Amino acid sequence: MTDTLIKVDLSQSAYDNDMVHNRWHPDIPMVAWVKPGDDFIVETYDWTGGFIKNNDSADDVRDIDLSIVHFLSGPIGVKGAEPGDLLVVDLLDIGAMPDSQWGFNGFFSKKNGGGFLTDHFPQAQKSIWDFKGMFTSSRHVPGVNFAGLIHPGLIGCLPDPKLLETWNKREVDFIATDPNRVPGLANPPFGPTAHMGRLTGEARDKAAAEGARTVPPREHGGNCDIKDLSRGSKIYFPVYVEGGGLSMGDLHFSQGDGEITFCGAIEMAGWVHLKVDVLKGGMAKYGIKNPIFKPSPITPNYKDYLIFEGISVDEAGKQHYLDVHIAYRQACLNAIEYLKKFGYSGAQAYSILGTAPVQGHISGVVDVPNACATLWLPTEIFDFDINPSAAGPTRFLDGSVDMPLSPDLV
Amino acid sequence: MTDTLIKVDLSQSAYDNDMVHNRWHPDIPMVAWVKPGDDFIVETYDWTGGFIKNNDSADDVRDIDLSIVHFLSGPIGVKGAEPGDLLVVDLLDIGAMPDSQWGFNGFFSKKNGGGFLTDHFPQAQKSIWDFKGMFTSSRHVPGVNFAGLIHPGLIGCLPDPKLLETWNKREVDFIATDPNRVPGLANPPFGPTAHMGRLTGEARDKAAAEGARTVPPREHGGNCDIKDLSRGSKIYFPVYVEGGGLSMGDLHFSQGDGEITFCGAIEMAGWVHLKVDVLKGGMAKYGIKNPIFKPSPITPNYKDYLIFEGISVDEAGKQHYLDVHIAYRQACLNAIEYLKKFGYSGAQAYSILGTAPVQGHISGVVDVPNACATLWLPTEIFDFDINPSAAGPTRFLDGSVDMPLSPDLV
Amino acid sequence: MTDTLIKVDLSQSAYDNDMVHNRWHPDIPMVAWVKPGDDFIVETYDWTGGFIKNNDSADDVRDIDLSIVHFLSGPIGVKGAEPGDLLVVDLLDIGAMPDSQWGFNGFFSKKNGGGFLTDHFPQAQKSIWDFKGMFTSSRHVPGVNFAGLIHPGLIGCLPDPKLLETWNKREVDFIATDPNRVPGLANPPFGPTAHMGRLTGEARDKAAAEGARTVPPREHGGNCDIKDLSRGSKIYFPVYVEGGGLSMGDLHFSQGDGEITFCGAIEMAGWVHLKVDVLKGGMAKYGIKNPIFKPSPITPNYKDYLIFEGISVDEAGKQHYLDVHIAYRQACLNAIEYLKKFGYSGAQAYSILGTAPVQGHISGVVDVPNACATLWLPTEIFDFDINPSAAGPTRFLDGSVDMPLSPDLV
Amino acid sequence: MTDTLIKVDLSQSAYDNDMVHNRWHPDIPMVAWVKPGDDFIVETYDWTGGFIKNNDSADDVRDIDLSIVHFLSGPIGVKGAEPGDLLVVDLLDIGAMPDSQWGFNGFFSKKNGGGFLTDHFPQAQKSIWDFKGMFTSSRHVPGVNFAGLIHPGLIGCLPDPKLLETWNKREVDFIATDPNRVPGLANPPFGPTAHMGRLTGEARDKAAAEGARTVPPREHGGNCDIKDLSRGSKIYFPVYVEGGGLSMGDLHFSQGDGEITFCGAIEMAGWVHLKVDVLKGGMAKYGIKNPIFKPSPITPNYKDYLIFEGISVDEAGKQHYLDVHIAYRQACLNAIEYLKKFGYSGAQAYSILGTAPVQGHISGVVDVPNACATLWLPTEIFDFDINPSAAGPTRFLDGSVDMPLSPDLV
């Protein structure tokens, strides 16, 4: 049997597990060492460490302290990996915990992190998704059922001190340009809720005060939330410290391109079976700055899509210059309006775009002043036909079921 | 035999063909009427009306007056189509002209339109691509050969006066925010080079002065440059005027997501075999603002990709807020650096990203402050193996062949 | 422009075109020579040389003299190709004649060739299929519309005298085991209707008396009727004579695995754009007896199938030993029964299985005594939903349209 | 957590587990009842009940008493299912036992069952395949590594007495046509090694003497060995007895079309997570005789194949009439010869064809006298390039590793 290098106990606080951490820092000690060619299993908490519950209230989504995320398992050292190498990671398989066959999706309150469409959905809402083998469906979002493209939202190697400093300076300077913005432009280091793995005492406190937050994707990969880093894919990570220091977490049962709902995809606790290897000097050999990867030979092969276009003119009619973010937002809003014609609430439609294997393509970025983005909605995930027809849309849902909403507390 | 509604003679100036126009305006007269259910063929010039030649100089790319583009064939009226309807267009087939089995790709000078990477490639360059059946290759970019995903870069219906006014005001106001920018923020109406189809005299002059430029994609679709609008796809266009007024042009033999080279994809003259139908009242029934479409059952099914990540930190290390445009630019630059290790010049690598069936995905847009975009490069288009290996990259190209470059004239 | 090496005039008898032949014989003179690396176009008649017409009577299917088939274009010599080499053929593109955008499918009378289900459909029937760009539909088989997987049913190199002798002896001996069987076990050489290309006089008569019939696939490939030899595929053919002598014909707009209707797929006249190369000594190097090939990167990517199983127990309940032919026949009959529930006549259902991109898999061939074959019917080709449901099947067709049938003449 | 209805203990004899049986008979008692809509897990032995071991000797493959197979888990009753209904089974997921991450493939001696190529490989041989997440490789067959298309080789409902009688008569009569053939034409009922589940005493003995052997696929499905009945697929089974009586086993980690090695695919013990439903009166409504199914949305999407043709002329040059079995055998032999050029032994090549996701297509079955079958070998499963090239094949393997062989005992 394959060794499980890191175990997690979902009934225990993630802070009490010293093989877990929630900041990036080169001083976090390796919790295990493996050799190139080894395969092994790593268990992980969900990104919130179990804060969000399988129930019908969005209070937890509203009330969560986001400075605690993401709880990552690791870091794992790979013998012989040195700065400048590429760490080759095969994701051999990924699954949910056997006794935790569910995940959550939600929208944060605009006051607590928000999301891609936070101006349209400013209040905390939540949906729970049950897993049945390779498939998932939700009691809060009827009429859809799809195969998951399981992946870690977050995976990467430890930064070295110089890279860490670059990150912190870059982001802190950026926050300073609009420090009171809600939601914030970025998240600075924050010691009190830091979990620095096996670091203790002063060393812990020092690193906690410097540790980069795990929210953004960065040069090392990290929280890329790329739905296609799925089981069966192969990733080449830059190595910055001796041994690499590979950590991972934030597992998703499924996600649409963009992870637009932010909280998040279909978030779950689970395990990753992975294999590691080292490509010596690979960063310079191949001119690598960010990770590169190859997709899995096993993926849900949806083929029939309904595709929505969006351009970089915002909801108020204002022109933006080749802004793909805004163009994609328009495509998402267009898809939500369409789905509402079949009986979904806006929140349910938003949740579908955040969880199902939706594709988001950068279709045109040169035709001034408008970028064009497309959102690809797989039609096969629906229990009914959502294609346009001369008869017009049928309202398959009667509105009796919706996602729980928890208004902001005053 | 299927009727060819609009013919073009490549040896004739596009200005002399009255079934062609290069501005959007509701007054442009229909050049033909068809019935719902009809199928027919439309020939088109390349987007420049033949200005760019099949030779080994980029002078034409440098010298083109971009106020002449795009030369569109149409407008075609569909009986019974009324404002508020959806015009359903099946692209039954698309091809190059039998006696014009080639296309061009290039980069405009930064002084004359630029492109996605104009700061990195500020001079005019050009590559010529020959077609062999369904495949294309270039004498200027050795080592790649791929099946085209043929599509019209530009297709859509005429705007009504109100929509036209919205466009013009929105874009003229936008230009006013930085009127001297090079390249310009957008393109205002410009009468002298306008081709208003069958309009003549004062009516022509009035419309020419108001006609919206064809460059950006807008609510009606237009210049979306979506590579997946390929033969076999089905599009639902909003209708704004009686008969719809469908026009099309800017055919591409192949293009990567984003059409990052701007000049452009693999641009060609050719023909489109299409079928039209009308979905009455479809805009309101389905809440449609922009066109929606369904992909073709016949597409190049590349499967093996090398995927490059980019985040919204720019080349200078500056932080941007969830900016997908910048993230995609980094992914493109990362791919170019990688390809250079195999012997390509930067320009050749850039050209490959603009022409081959590259995918651009919006992978993460919520993890503040970094957006994450991915560029999917199909490995199967190369004559050699571009995957990473322990041996490192082999330089398959010796640099003896490059793309013609024409420096800016002083 | 690419050269058209062989032209055909559909208004002229195929016998009057000396670049056409309908038998395999090493003495047939090359009609053109090309070099390795060349690409060129070859036009072909439909396999019957125009005997079957675009009308609503099956009389021509009933009355055809099958000794005239197949009219092939060629042979083409490739300089430097020698016995033992592999001739590498890229099918760059394939199409129907511009002025002949239709094809036919039919069943021969059991007395005149029959077909896979001739005991169930013993009379001549015909359906006509119209092409609209990449799609086809039939006025005789309503409710289906699909993208064609265009391919040559027949392509291969000339045999040498020894191989020809092997073929003739093998098949003539076989016929002798049941010489009066209807339909016949095989077809012996038959001089009177032979078309030997540019051979004349005694040489023609001698070769005509020996020339192998074109009906069966053999070691050289020939009439394989493999639907996946589509445009974009690459084939490696054994070479037996100096120059190879490549001939082709029997173009199909689309076909299901097995070409079960025999007359045939959707048969058409058309053109092939191909490129040739030579792999020296390839037969011995790779141990090649029959051609091998690689599929196209561009194929209709149907994904949703309804799959029918069949086992090697025949319609009368009789047991056969691991007989895949009978197992596939049962799978086909099962599919026909299923389709009849939706309103199709048996003949229409049979025609769909013969023409649409149906897959036939050899699923199990070791579980004595039953082979198991599966027929994969793409659901997306139908205008209506053919999946099983609790409500049971809806009869979408009212039986008012059927395929023309011409009873045997007494 | 999902209920595990049937558990198996791999350290215990399958004969001691009364929720297991190895014959088909209507009297075998249900071991559990579920309701339409329920999902649950079923564990199964490998088809031999653990007889074949993870070691480097083929003695067990040589010595096995094949009258003991297949050990199936069930039967399971579904409330409300009645004769004439269709039992709708969703295969939600399938896996190997956590502590048994390996499987076996082998060839039986010609004296003990044989296989598709038993005349070429008449002795017992075995290979062991290790599972790493979704991938498998073998210490006995170097150079291949592929994602499994996991499926039950055997699944179906209990026959009623009439159907059982039909089976027994049909097969016993058939055996009588050549009773001394080696290997036998079929397998008659055989009481001594029968495991009749919870039947005891005289009832057990009577049923054991009548129970149909599990080897062949039949009208109810059963041992179809269809590689595409993979996790994610949906099957519609005919129901013959009250409750249906669904049993399953013979799990395969991966298999090529045909399961040509017979012993077998990559055989394993494991578990199936399935969901059941009932389609009332479905057999008559849809004209169903054999099961039908729909493929999974998640499958290994291999795209690049090398395809081998075979025709119905046997190894000795003898002509057969449209015999797909023989045509497929030739295609398999052609592929084996090809793979030997890269250094594989014939046995290793045969094993690859039996285990990897190879496709077998019935390409032509009407061109008298030759059937044409094609074997599709995915090129991506190999660690090296197996495509033809001008340089000729490289021998990547040095022959130092081969599959264990155990000669027949005298």
XYZ file of C-alpha atoms in Angstrom, chain D residues 4-8 17 19-20 31-32 41-44 73-76:
18
model
C -21.585 -1.145 1.460
C -24.194 -3.791 0.753
C -21.818 -6.663 0.071
C -18.370 -6.992 1.596
C -15.691 -9.458 0.661
C -19.022 -15.835 1.427
C -23.259 -13.114 -0.804
C -21.245 -14.494 -3.700
C -28.766 -11.172 -0.562
C -30.058 -7.619 -0.194
C -21.411 -0.002 -2.794
C -20.697 -3.637 -3.677
C -17.317 -5.267 -3.132
C -16.174 -8.125 -5.338
C -21.356 -10.446 -5.751
C -25.149 -10.529 -5.506
C -27.871 -11.001 -6.435
C -29.388 -7.736 -5.284
